[in-house]
Structures are given as structure tokens and as C-alpha cells.
mmCIF file of C-alpha atoms in Angstrom:
data_model
loop_
_atom_site.group_PDB
_atom_site.id
_atom_site.type_symbol
_atom_site.label_atom_id
_atom_site.label_comp_id
_atom_site.label_asym_id
_atom_site.label_seq_id
_atom_site.Cartn_x
_atom_site.Cartn_y
_atom_site.Cartn_z
ATOM 1 C CA MET A 302 -19.095 -4.651 15.616
ATOM 2 C CA ALA A 303 -19.594 -1.444 13.708
ATOM 3 C CA ASN A 304 -20.784 -1.510 10.158
ATOM 4 C CA VAL A 305 -21.340 -5.195 9.597
ATOM 5 C CA LYS A 306 -23.361 -5.642 6.455
ATOM 6 C CA ALA A 307 -24.700 -8.862 5.080
ATOM 7 C CA ARG A 308 -26.141 -9.595 1.680
ATOM 8 C CA VAL A 309 -27.833 -12.595 0.142
ATOM 9 C CA LYS A 310 -28.541 -13.501 -3.439
ATOM 10 C CA THR A 311 -30.890 -16.278 -4.447
ATOM 11 C CA PRO A 312 -33.071 -16.897 -7.454
ATOM 12 C CA SER A 313 -36.542 -15.510 -6.814
ATOM 13 C CA SER A 314 -38.183 -18.711 -7.946
ATOM 14 C CA ALA A 315 -37.343 -22.363 -8.543
ATOM 15 C CA LYS A 316 -39.149 -25.517 -9.602
ATOM 16 C CA LYS A 317 -39.911 -28.076 -6.926
ATOM 17 C CA GLY A 318 -36.987 -30.482 -6.595
ATOM 18 C CA GLU A 319 -34.613 -28.152 -8.400
ATOM 19 C CA VAL A 320 -31.279 -27.332 -6.779
ATOM 20 C CA PHE A 321 -30.555 -23.619 -6.528
ATOM 21 C CA GLU A 322 -27.556 -21.650 -5.343
ATOM 22 C CA VAL A 323 -27.588 -19.287 -2.388
ATOM 23 C CA LYS A 324 -24.818 -16.691 -2.358
ATOM 24 C CA SER A 325 -23.936 -14.719 0.725
ATOM 25 C CA LEU A 326 -21.439 -12.048 1.665
ATOM 26 C CA ILE A 327 -20.882 -10.442 5.014
ATOM 27 C CA SER A 328 -18.512 -7.623 5.807
ATOM 28 C CA HIS A 329 -16.685 -8.379 9.054
ATOM 29 C CA ASN A 330 -13.129 -7.571 10.053
ATOM 30 C CA MET A 331 -12.487 -11.030 11.532
ATOM 31 C CA GLU A 332 -9.949 -9.866 14.075
ATOM 32 C CA SER A 333 -7.620 -12.855 14.276
ATOM 33 C CA GLY A 334 -6.430 -12.472 17.853
ATOM 34 C CA GLN A 335 -2.823 -12.558 16.718
ATOM 35 C CA ARG A 336 -2.369 -8.835 16.234
ATOM 36 C CA LYS A 337 -0.997 -6.515 18.868
ATOM 37 C CA ASP A 338 -1.839 -2.881 19.401
ATOM 38 C CA LYS A 339 0.714 -0.079 19.619
ATOM 39 C CA LYS A 340 1.282 -0.775 23.320
ATOM 40 C CA GLY A 341 2.028 -4.441 22.675
ATOM 41 C CA ASN A 342 -1.256 -5.793 24.024
ATOM 42 C CA LYS A 343 -2.947 -8.524 22.052
ATOM 43 C CA ILE A 344 -6.073 -7.385 20.263
ATOM 44 C CA PRO A 345 -8.671 -9.973 21.243
ATOM 45 C CA ARG A 346 -9.991 -12.388 18.659
ATOM 46 C CA GLN A 347 -13.351 -11.512 17.185
ATOM 47 C CA ILE A 348 -14.407 -13.638 14.283
ATOM 48 C CA ILE A 349 -17.647 -15.074 13.019
ATOM 49 C CA ASN A 350 -17.583 -18.615 14.344
ATOM 50 C CA LYS A 351 -20.896 -19.983 13.102
ATOM 51 C CA PHE A 352 -23.087 -19.679 10.066
ATOM 52 C CA VAL A 353 -26.505 -21.291 9.827
ATOM 53 C CA CYS A 354 -29.102 -21.245 7.086
ATOM 54 C CA THR A 355 -32.645 -22.385 7.704
ATOM 55 C CA TYR A 356 -35.277 -22.913 5.062
ATOM 56 C CA ASN A 357 -38.798 -22.464 6.418
ATOM 57 C CA GLY A 358 -37.409 -23.169 9.852
ATOM 58 C CA ASN A 359 -35.471 -26.305 8.887
ATOM 59 C CA GLU A 360 -31.702 -26.127 9.034
ATOM 60 C CA VAL A 361 -30.278 -26.822 5.567
ATOM 61 C CA PHE A 362 -26.721 -25.596 5.996
ATOM 62 C CA SER A 363 -24.478 -24.970 8.947
ATOM 63 C CA SER A 364 -20.805 -24.161 9.192
ATOM 64 C CA ASP A 365 -18.320 -23.668 12.038
ATOM 65 C CA TRP A 366 -15.589 -21.169 11.296
ATOM 66 C CA HIS A 367 -12.214 -20.955 13.016
ATOM 67 C CA GLY A 368 -9.159 -18.703 13.161
ATOM 68 C CA ALA A 369 -7.654 -17.699 9.780
ATOM 69 C CA VAL A 370 -11.109 -17.421 8.219
ATOM 70 C CA SER A 371 -11.226 -14.739 5.556
ATOM 71 C CA ALA A 372 -12.374 -11.230 6.340
ATOM 72 C CA ASN A 373 -15.518 -10.205 4.469
ATOM 73 C CA PRO A 374 -16.251 -13.820 3.598
ATOM 74 C CA TYR A 375 -18.208 -14.899 0.562
ATOM 75 C CA LEU A 376 -20.090 -18.165 1.010
ATOM 76 C CA ALA A 377 -22.166 -19.944 -1.593
ATOM 77 C CA PHE A 378 -24.042 -23.190 -1.183
ATOM 78 C CA HIS A 379 -26.812 -25.164 -2.837
ATOM 79 C CA VAL A 380 -30.280 -25.918 -1.522
ATOM 80 C CA LYS A 381 -32.990 -28.171 -2.900
ATOM 81 C CA ALA A 382 -36.262 -26.337 -3.591
ATOM 82 C CA VAL A 383 -39.032 -27.836 -1.486
ATOM 83 C CA ASP A 384 -41.688 -25.221 -0.717
ATOM 84 C CA SER A 385 -42.111 -21.516 -1.167
ATOM 85 C CA GLY A 386 -40.894 -19.647 1.839
ATOM 86 C CA THR A 387 -38.015 -17.947 3.553
ATOM 87 C CA LEU A 388 -34.323 -18.650 3.761
ATOM 88 C CA ASP A 389 -32.921 -17.314 7.002
ATOM 89 C CA LEU A 390 -29.154 -16.771 7.186
ATOM 90 C CA THR A 391 -27.523 -16.178 10.548
ATOM 91 C CA TRP A 392 -23.918 -15.356 11.327
ATOM 92 C CA THR A 393 -22.725 -15.396 14.959
ATOM 93 C CA ASP A 394 -19.444 -13.963 16.118
ATOM 94 C CA ASP A 395 -17.242 -14.505 19.164
ATOM 95 C CA SER A 396 -18.854 -11.644 21.054
ATOM 96 C CA GLY A 397 -22.246 -13.277 20.695
ATOM 97 C CA ALA A 398 -23.404 -10.698 18.174
ATOM 98 C CA VAL A 399 -25.803 -12.176 15.653
ATOM 99 C CA PHE A 400 -26.218 -10.907 12.096
ATOM 100 C CA ASN A 401 -29.169 -11.949 10.075
ATOM 101 C CA LYS A 402 -30.455 -11.724 6.534
ATOM 102 C CA THR A 403 -33.444 -13.361 4.888
ATOM 103 C CA ALA A 404 -34.417 -14.115 1.339
ATOM 104 C CA LYS A 405 -37.705 -15.298 -0.093
ATOM 105 C CA ILE A 406 -38.120 -18.002 -2.662
ATOM 106 C CA THR A 407 -41.159 -19.031 -4.652
ATOM 107 C CA VAL A 408 -41.286 -22.709 -5.504
ATOM 108 C CA THR A 409 -43.527 -23.743 -8.398
ATOM 109 C CA MET B 180 27.076 0.719 -3.534
ATOM 110 C CA ARG B 181 23.705 0.176 -5.064
ATOM 111 C CA ASN B 182 24.471 -3.501 -5.717
ATOM 112 C CA ILE B 183 24.299 -4.276 -1.999
ATOM 113 C CA TYR B 184 20.736 -3.055 -1.865
ATOM 114 C CA MET B 185 19.762 -4.838 -5.051
ATOM 115 C CA GLY B 186 20.892 -8.044 -3.412
ATOM 116 C CA VAL B 187 18.152 -7.677 -0.843
ATOM 117 C CA LEU B 188 15.529 -8.414 -3.455
ATOM 118 C CA GLY B 189 17.398 -11.480 -4.510
ATOM 119 C CA VAL B 190 18.965 -12.286 -7.807
ATOM 120 C CA ALA B 191 15.814 -13.949 -9.045
ATOM 121 C CA ALA B 192 13.892 -10.704 -8.975
ATOM 122 C CA LEU B 193 15.895 -8.751 -11.439
ATOM 123 C CA THR B 194 17.470 -11.254 -13.776
ATOM 124 C CA ALA B 195 16.001 -13.758 -16.152
ATOM 125 C CA GLY B 196 12.744 -15.538 -15.694
ATOM 126 C CA SER B 197 9.781 -13.316 -16.243
ATOM 127 C CA ILE B 198 7.028 -15.265 -14.554
ATOM 128 C CA GLY B 199 4.197 -13.236 -15.952
ATOM 129 C CA PRO B 200 0.875 -14.734 -16.977
ATOM 130 C CA VAL B 201 1.636 -17.861 -18.957
ATOM 131 C CA PHE B 202 -0.936 -17.289 -21.675
ATOM 132 C CA ALA B 203 -0.307 -14.459 -24.108
ATOM 133 C CA ALA B 204 -3.986 -13.792 -23.714
ATOM 134 C CA ASP B 205 -5.987 -11.134 -25.425
ATOM 135 C CA TRP B 206 -6.706 -8.855 -22.506
ATOM 136 C CA GLY B 207 -9.280 -6.795 -24.348
ATOM 137 C CA LYS B 208 -10.000 -3.474 -22.684
ATOM 138 C CA TYR B 209 -7.476 -4.193 -19.918
ATOM 139 C CA GLU B 210 -4.592 -3.674 -22.316
ATOM 140 C CA VAL B 211 -3.977 -0.481 -24.271
ATOM 141 C CA GLU B 212 -0.916 -0.241 -26.512
ATOM 142 C CA ASP B 213 1.932 -1.316 -24.241
ATOM 143 C CA ARG B 214 0.078 -0.683 -20.972
ATOM 144 C CA ARG B 215 -1.716 -3.310 -18.937
ATOM 145 C CA SER B 216 -4.042 -3.001 -15.996
ATOM 146 C CA GLY B 217 -3.191 -4.692 -12.710
ATOM 147 C CA TYR B 218 -6.168 -6.888 -13.524
ATOM 148 C CA THR B 219 -3.975 -8.747 -15.994
ATOM 149 C CA TYR B 220 -1.364 -9.469 -13.347
ATOM 150 C CA ALA B 221 -3.852 -10.900 -10.861
ATOM 151 C CA ALA B 222 -4.691 -14.583 -10.481
ATOM 152 C CA LYS B 223 -7.843 -15.856 -12.174
ATOM 153 C CA GLU B 224 -9.543 -16.350 -8.813
ATOM 154 C CA THR B 225 -8.854 -12.714 -7.886
ATOM 155 C CA ARG B 226 -10.159 -11.490 -11.240
ATOM 156 C CA ASP B 227 -13.337 -13.533 -10.754
ATOM 157 C CA ILE B 228 -13.977 -11.842 -7.413
ATOM 158 C CA GLN B 229 -13.645 -8.414 -9.029
ATOM 159 C CA ASP B 230 -15.923 -9.306 -11.915
ATOM 160 C CA ASP B 231 -18.829 -10.387 -9.722
ATOM 161 C CA ASP B 232 -20.551 -7.353 -8.191
ATOM 162 C CA PHE B 233 -22.048 -9.523 -5.488
ATOM 163 C CA GLU B 234 -18.840 -11.253 -4.519
ATOM 164 C CA ASN B 235 -16.610 -8.168 -4.753
ATOM 165 C CA PRO B 236 -16.367 -7.096 -1.083
ATOM 166 C CA ALA B 237 -15.474 -3.562 -2.151
ATOM 167 C CA MET B 238 -19.007 -3.126 -3.485
ATOM 168 C CA ILE B 239 -20.068 -2.781 0.137
ATOM 169 C CA TRP B 240 -18.138 0.491 0.168
ATOM 170 C CA VAL B 241 -19.850 1.515 -3.076
ATOM 171 C CA ASP B 242 -23.238 0.824 -1.463
ATOM 172 C CA ASP B 243 -22.275 2.904 1.551
ATOM 173 C CA GLY B 244 -21.146 5.641 -0.810
ATOM 174 C CA SER B 245 -24.478 5.700 -2.569
ATOM 175 C CA ASN B 246 -26.184 6.176 0.803
ATOM 176 C CA LEU B 247 -23.775 8.965 1.715
ATOM 177 C CA TRP B 248 -24.467 10.612 -1.648
ATOM 178 C CA ASN B 249 -28.060 11.200 -0.606
ATOM 179 C CA GLN B 250 -27.357 12.027 3.002
ATOM 180 C CA VAL B 251 -27.818 15.633 4.054
ATOM 181 C CA GLU B 252 -24.866 16.802 6.082
ATOM 182 C CA GLY B 253 -23.477 20.123 7.249
ATOM 183 C CA GLU B 254 -24.926 23.491 8.053
ATOM 184 C CA ALA B 255 -25.949 24.236 4.483
ATOM 185 C CA GLY B 256 -28.471 21.410 4.694
ATOM 186 C CA LYS B 257 -27.347 19.775 1.493
ATOM 187 C CA SER B 258 -26.360 16.355 0.291
ATOM 188 C CA CYS B 259 -24.157 15.582 -2.698
ATOM 189 C CA ALA B 260 -27.360 14.846 -4.590
ATOM 190 C CA SER B 261 -28.696 18.363 -3.935
ATOM 191 C CA CYS B 262 -26.244 19.768 -6.460
ATOM 192 C CA HIS B 263 -25.074 16.742 -8.401
ATOM 193 C CA ASN B 264 -28.412 14.954 -8.753
ATOM 194 C CA ASP B 265 -27.984 11.423 -10.098
ATOM 195 C CA ALA B 266 -24.410 10.314 -9.697
ATOM 196 C CA ASP B 267 -24.529 7.935 -12.625
ATOM 197 C CA VAL B 268 -25.058 10.977 -14.850
ATOM 198 C CA SER B 269 -23.103 13.744 -13.166
ATOM 199 C CA MET B 270 -20.163 11.581 -12.146
ATOM 200 C CA LYS B 271 -19.956 9.685 -15.410
ATOM 201 C CA THR B 272 -16.371 10.710 -16.169
ATOM 202 C CA ALA B 273 -15.056 12.307 -12.982
ATOM 203 C CA GLY B 274 -13.423 9.071 -11.885
ATOM 204 C CA ALA B 275 -11.438 8.943 -15.130
ATOM 205 C CA GLU B 276 -10.305 12.556 -15.172
ATOM 206 C CA TYR B 277 -8.914 13.284 -11.731
ATOM 207 C CA PRO B 278 -6.488 14.639 -10.561
ATOM 208 C CA LYS B 279 -7.346 17.973 -12.126
ATOM 209 C CA HIS B 280 -5.713 21.342 -11.762
ATOM 210 C CA SER B 281 -7.646 23.517 -9.362
ATOM 211 C CA ALA B 282 -7.871 27.205 -10.141
ATOM 212 C CA LYS B 283 -8.820 27.722 -6.513
ATOM 213 C CA THR B 284 -5.715 26.191 -4.947
ATOM 214 C CA GLY B 285 -3.343 26.736 -7.875
ATOM 215 C CA LYS B 286 -2.189 23.132 -7.749
ATOM 216 C CA MET B 287 -3.389 19.643 -8.624
ATOM 217 C CA GLN B 288 -6.436 18.359 -6.837
ATOM 218 C CA ASN B 289 -7.438 14.735 -6.604
ATOM 219 C CA LEU B 290 -10.843 13.205 -6.000
ATOM 220 C CA GLU B 291 -10.568 12.998 -2.202
ATOM 221 C CA GLN B 292 -9.513 16.630 -2.061
ATOM 222 C CA ARG B 293 -12.303 17.689 -4.379
ATOM 223 C CA ILE B 294 -14.855 15.854 -2.278
ATOM 224 C CA ASN B 295 -13.612 17.523 0.880
ATOM 225 C CA GLN B 296 -13.617 20.909 -0.833
ATOM 226 C CA CYS B 297 -17.264 20.382 -1.753
ATOM 227 C CA ARG B 298 -18.056 19.300 1.781
ATOM 228 C CA GLU B 299 -16.370 22.273 3.410
ATOM 229 C CA ASP B 300 -17.266 25.044 0.965
ATOM 230 C CA ASN B 301 -20.659 23.979 -0.358
ATOM 231 C CA MET B 302 -22.136 21.739 2.328
ATOM 232 C CA LYS B 303 -20.469 23.456 5.282
ATOM 233 C CA ALA B 304 -19.760 19.988 6.577
ATOM 234 C CA LYS B 305 -16.677 18.496 8.184
ATOM 235 C CA PRO B 306 -14.171 17.042 5.744
ATOM 236 C CA PHE B 307 -13.695 13.269 5.726
ATOM 237 C CA LYS B 308 -10.443 11.828 6.993
ATOM 238 C CA TRP B 309 -8.480 10.455 4.053
ATOM 239 C CA GLU B 310 -8.598 6.744 4.837
ATOM 240 C CA SER B 311 -11.888 6.805 6.739
ATOM 241 C CA SER B 312 -14.629 4.382 5.769
ATOM 242 C CA GLN B 313 -16.773 7.334 4.601
ATOM 243 C CA MET B 314 -14.101 8.765 2.297
ATOM 244 C CA LEU B 315 -13.359 5.307 0.911
ATOM 245 C CA ALA B 316 -17.079 4.779 0.379
ATOM 246 C CA MET B 317 -17.405 8.157 -1.343
ATOM 247 C CA THR B 318 -14.442 7.697 -3.678
ATOM 248 C CA ALA B 319 -15.387 4.079 -4.417
ATOM 249 C CA PHE B 320 -18.911 5.191 -5.293
ATOM 250 C CA VAL B 321 -17.907 8.210 -7.405
ATOM 251 C CA ARG B 322 -15.158 6.359 -9.253
ATOM 252 C CA HIS B 323 -17.457 3.418 -9.806
ATOM 253 C CA GLN B 324 -19.792 5.656 -11.837
ATOM 254 C CA ALA B 325 -16.945 6.003 -14.324
ATOM 255 C CA LYS B 326 -16.455 2.249 -14.555
ATOM 256 C CA ASP B 327 -15.057 1.230 -17.944
ATOM 257 C CA GLN B 328 -14.430 4.838 -18.935
ATOM 258 C CA PRO B 329 -10.873 5.182 -20.245
ATOM 259 C CA VAL B 330 -8.542 7.003 -17.880
ATOM 260 C CA ASN B 331 -8.078 10.461 -19.347
ATOM 261 C CA VAL B 332 -6.151 13.014 -17.296
ATOM 262 C CA LYS B 333 -4.975 16.351 -18.648
ATOM 263 C CA ILE B 334 -1.269 16.912 -18.343
ATOM 264 C CA ASP B 335 -0.989 20.063 -20.417
ATOM 265 C CA GLY B 336 -1.651 23.701 -19.568
ATOM 266 C CA PRO B 337 -1.503 24.473 -15.841
ATOM 267 C CA ALA B 338 -1.069 20.788 -14.999
ATOM 268 C CA ALA B 339 2.215 20.530 -16.918
ATOM 269 C CA PRO B 340 4.685 21.544 -14.187
ATOM 270 C CA PHE B 341 2.977 19.241 -11.677
ATOM 271 C CA PHE B 342 3.087 16.390 -14.166
ATOM 272 C CA GLU B 343 6.841 16.903 -14.461
ATOM 273 C CA LYS B 344 7.173 16.794 -10.671
ATOM 274 C CA GLY B 345 5.180 13.588 -10.523
ATOM 275 C CA LYS B 346 7.326 12.062 -13.248
ATOM 276 C CA ALA B 347 10.489 13.077 -11.415
ATOM 277 C CA PHE B 348 9.191 11.495 -8.217
ATOM 278 C CA PHE B 349 8.384 8.271 -10.055
ATOM 279 C CA GLU B 350 11.928 8.081 -11.390
ATOM 280 C CA GLU B 351 13.763 9.217 -8.264
ATOM 281 C CA ARG B 352 15.460 6.614 -6.095
ATOM 282 C CA ARG B 353 14.602 6.824 -2.426
ATOM 283 C CA GLY B 354 14.872 5.022 0.855
ATOM 284 C CA GLN B 355 17.375 2.686 2.368
ATOM 285 C CA LEU B 356 16.881 0.312 -0.552
ATOM 286 C CA ASP B 357 17.546 3.254 -2.892
ATOM 287 C CA MET B 358 14.825 2.286 -5.334
ATOM 288 C CA SER B 359 12.418 4.261 -7.461
ATOM 289 C CA CYS B 360 8.879 3.398 -8.533
ATOM 290 C CA LYS B 361 10.335 2.921 -12.016
ATOM 291 C CA ASN B 362 12.759 0.211 -10.876
ATOM 292 C CA CYS B 363 9.896 -2.133 -10.031
ATOM 293 C CA HIS B 364 6.954 -0.957 -12.059
ATOM 294 C CA GLU B 365 8.615 -0.094 -15.329
ATOM 295 C CA ASP B 366 11.944 -1.921 -15.476
ATOM 296 C CA ASN B 367 10.612 -5.089 -13.871
ATOM 297 C CA ALA B 368 6.873 -5.290 -14.507
ATOM 298 C CA GLY B 369 6.124 -8.961 -15.038
ATOM 299 C CA ASN B 370 9.097 -10.110 -12.947
ATOM 300 C CA MET B 371 8.981 -11.400 -9.395
ATOM 301 C CA ALA B 372 10.075 -9.467 -6.330
ATOM 302 C CA ARG B 373 10.418 -12.165 -3.685
ATOM 303 C CA ALA B 374 7.052 -13.924 -3.990
ATOM 304 C CA ASN B 375 5.131 -11.088 -5.616
ATOM 305 C CA LEU B 376 4.510 -10.637 -9.302
ATOM 306 C CA LEU B 377 5.298 -6.991 -10.079
ATOM 307 C CA SER B 378 2.585 -5.144 -11.956
ATOM 308 C CA GLU B 379 2.943 -1.853 -13.806
ATOM 309 C CA GLY B 380 1.641 -0.015 -10.744
ATOM 310 C CA GLN B 381 -1.407 1.367 -12.510
ATOM 311 C CA SER B 382 -4.007 3.330 -10.579
ATOM 312 C CA ASN B 383 -7.124 2.688 -12.652
ATOM 313 C CA GLY B 384 -8.562 0.294 -10.078
ATOM 314 C CA PHE B 385 -8.369 2.494 -7.017
ATOM 315 C CA PRO B 386 -9.849 2.640 -4.459
ATOM 316 C CA THR B 387 -9.015 -1.017 -4.405
ATOM 317 C CA TYR B 388 -9.928 -3.941 -2.199
ATOM 318 C CA ARG B 389 -6.562 -5.442 -1.472
ATOM 319 C CA LEU B 390 -6.729 -8.988 -0.179
ATOM 320 C CA LYS B 391 -3.693 -8.085 1.916
ATOM 321 C CA TRP B 392 -5.573 -5.234 3.591
ATOM 322 C CA GLN B 393 -8.845 -7.156 3.731
ATOM 323 C CA LYS B 394 -10.567 -3.884 3.034
ATOM 324 C CA ALA B 395 -10.782 -1.128 0.488
ATOM 325 C CA GLY B 396 -7.940 1.363 0.488
ATOM 326 C CA SER B 397 -6.845 4.511 -1.289
ATOM 327 C CA LEU B 398 -4.066 5.079 -3.780
ATOM 328 C CA HIS B 399 -2.141 7.194 -1.300
ATOM 329 C CA ARG B 400 -2.246 4.348 1.173
ATOM 330 C CA ARG B 401 -0.582 2.216 -1.484
ATOM 331 C CA PHE B 402 1.998 4.917 -2.202
ATOM 332 C CA ARG B 403 2.823 5.049 1.495
ATOM 333 C CA GLY B 404 3.144 1.283 1.622
ATOM 334 C CA CYS B 405 5.429 1.212 -1.410
ATOM 335 C CA ASN B 406 7.643 3.945 0.047
ATOM 336 C CA SER B 407 7.817 2.093 3.381
ATOM 337 C CA ASN B 408 8.749 -1.068 1.530
ATOM 338 C CA VAL B 409 11.933 0.530 0.212
ATOM 339 C CA ARG B 410 12.469 1.971 3.683
ATOM 340 C CA ALA B 411 11.766 5.519 2.710
ATOM 341 C CA THR B 412 9.766 7.813 4.975
ATOM 342 C CA PRO B 413 6.295 7.890 3.452
ATOM 343 C CA PHE B 414 4.717 11.206 2.549
ATOM 344 C CA GLY B 415 1.396 12.240 4.000
ATOM 345 C CA TYR B 416 -2.031 11.413 2.600
ATOM 346 C CA GLY B 417 -2.918 14.202 0.215
ATOM 347 C CA SER B 418 0.609 15.575 0.157
ATOM 348 C CA ASP B 419 1.662 17.540 -2.912
ATOM 349 C CA GLU B 420 4.208 14.850 -3.719
ATOM 350 C CA TYR B 421 1.564 12.142 -3.837
ATOM 351 C CA VAL B 422 -1.031 14.185 -5.709
ATOM 352 C CA ASN B 423 1.551 15.028 -8.376
ATOM 353 C CA LEU B 424 2.614 11.392 -8.456
ATOM 354 C CA GLU B 425 -1.041 10.427 -8.783
ATOM 355 C CA LEU B 426 -1.307 12.605 -11.896
ATOM 356 C CA TYR B 427 1.741 10.978 -13.446
ATOM 357 C CA VAL B 428 0.616 7.459 -12.523
ATOM 358 C CA ALA B 429 -2.855 8.132 -13.926
ATOM 359 C CA TRP B 430 -1.260 9.345 -17.173
ATOM 360 C CA ARG B 431 0.819 6.148 -17.282
ATOM 361 C CA GLY B 432 -2.471 4.288 -17.316
ATOM 362 C CA ARG B 433 -4.196 6.500 -19.914
ATOM 363 C CA GLY B 434 -6.764 4.612 -21.889
ATOM 364 C CA LEU B 435 -7.086 1.784 -19.377
ATOM 365 C CA PRO B 436 -10.630 1.317 -18.078
ATOM 366 C CA VAL B 437 -11.574 2.647 -14.656
ATOM 367 C CA GLU B 438 -12.131 -0.512 -12.617
ATOM 368 C CA ALA B 439 -13.019 0.996 -9.261
ATOM 369 C CA PRO B 440 -13.414 -0.789 -6.995
ATOM 370 C CA ALA B 441 -10.885 -3.338 -8.173
ATOM 371 C CA VAL B 442 -9.717 -6.417 -6.287
ATOM 372 C CA ARG B 443 -6.003 -6.975 -6.090
ATOM 373 C CA ASN B 444 -3.749 -9.018 -3.874
#
């Protein structure tokens, strides 16, 4: 998938026990599988079908996406601050391609 | 008879019942005299996406544009930055002032054309295709530097005859539906056409991320779409007709803030 870009926005620090918001955006065409090309052949479906976020290796958020999902999807979710460390966001699409972005958080 | 074609849009579109925004809100900078930006015709959720630089998917094109700005390309070994230095200084008003009359070509020149002229003449690089991701990135980036600047195009002097052509195009009926830009965007702004709320057709937000396109797109792409919608043969990207129309449409939006890249439906 050419030119897939992901971005993440989190607060740089949070107090232990505090709930903070993680915002994510990925650019992806999300080919629906319903379109046909000029010759009448169906353009195969290629969408992101799974999103997972781990926090210091522990899965804190996971989502299965299906047909009709938005192109260039924005996803925001909340996480409870436990320890300082890394949030690892992974998007997987139908072709098996994996897109990844990390963010660091300091927990005081 | 024109009435037959009017019927296609349905009676609801052109008679009573202006289903514009319910609140007579104070639109601030998005409203100047009797002109309103497309921002004011969009749903709140759409406006929120535009207002958040992180959530606005078109900002990805702006980011790409800022990388392209610094990228050396072409036989002259230059990047945009080589001559124009920091875009947020040198491009502060460009996005609000194009199309401009070009002494070189003797006709109006819009931003895409100016960029390609720079690429070919000064960078000795290949021009970008009009609707390519690079050109969209470049125009989104350059226009974005003029964000919130009031649209301010010159229509006097050498631009005057082209302005008149653009105005004539805007008012001329065309296509199987025999409709002009004016019929929807002036006579019926604020009314519904089928399920769409008609805006004034302003250009201050282009290049725009249209939710319908699910990507950023140029003004000429929109012109082509509009012409196709009334079953008229669209003109080409960068055609004289569209560049002149672009000048007129920009003038119609004079004073409105540049919103590139906007989010519309």
C-alpha cells in the first residue's frame, strides 16, 4: 500500500491512575471491494481489518474493522496510566501489511 | 423547455423551505458581508474535523508538501526552499492571491500552474500531474501557509478581461440539465438539491478533503464534477475556462479566510 502514514497523539506525561486519551490517524484508501475498474473487473477489497494497541507489551485496546470502514480513519480511545513506557499501535490490512507507530508516556 | 430539466432536481429543491443552518449563528471570520464560507454550510461534526489539525486527514497532504518543499529535484539541483526559504514567510499570502495574471503567458495563472512553471523553468524538474498526490500535497502546503489570510485576488488591470470571462462562465447555462453555476450557488445557496445542502460554491478551502472523495482534491476536480453533474462535458484540468472561472470564484469569496485544507462533504 503506497504512502500509508500513521500518526499518534498522546500526552507526554500523566499521573499514575489517571485516564488519558490516545488519538490516532492513519491514511489508507480502504478499498471496499465493491468498486469495478474500467474493464468491469472488481477491484479487490483491501481494508485495515485490525487495530491493536499495547501498553508496555500488554494489550489495552483492540478493534476488528469490517467493510464500509472509513478511509483515513481517526480513532481515539482512553487508557489508564500505569507505568512509564511505550504505547505501540498496530494496524493490519487485508494484504497482511502491518503499519506501526509508537508513542512514549511518562507516568509520575 | 427548461421546466422539464428543472423537474429533475425536484420541486423541493427550488421552491420554499430553505433548510440552511437552523441557528442564525455568528460565523465570525467565516462570514464577510453577504458571503459565507462552505464551512458554515457543513455539519458540526465536519467542522470539528477541519478544526483539529490532528484529525483533519488533509493535513497528511500538508505534511507531505512540507517534505516536498525541501526536496531537491530536477537538473538544476534545487528545492523550493533553495529560492523560497521558509514557506511560512515567503508563502504567507500566495494562497490568498492566486490566480494571478502572468506576464509570461499573457493569461491568468493559478497556483498549480505557477508551481509547475517554477519546477520546469527554475528547477528543471518534471511538472506534477494536476491531481497527483504530489501536486495536491504542494498546493495544500502552500495554501496552508496563508491560512486565515483573507482571499484577495486582483481583478483589475490585465486580469480584467479574464475576470469577465470567468463571470460569464459562472452565469452561462450548460449541459443536458441546462444549468449554470449561478443557478445552484447563487440563486439557491442554502436550499436543498436532492439530499445536499447547496453552499455558495466558495473556493477558499481548496484543496479540500471531501468526505465523498475520501481524499484531498483540487478545485478543478470539483469544477469537473459540477459540470458532469449537470451533464455537461467537463473542461480539462488547468484549462483556460477553469482558470478564469477560478479567478471569478475566488473574487466571489473575497475577504473569506483561506481554510486550506478544508474538510467538506
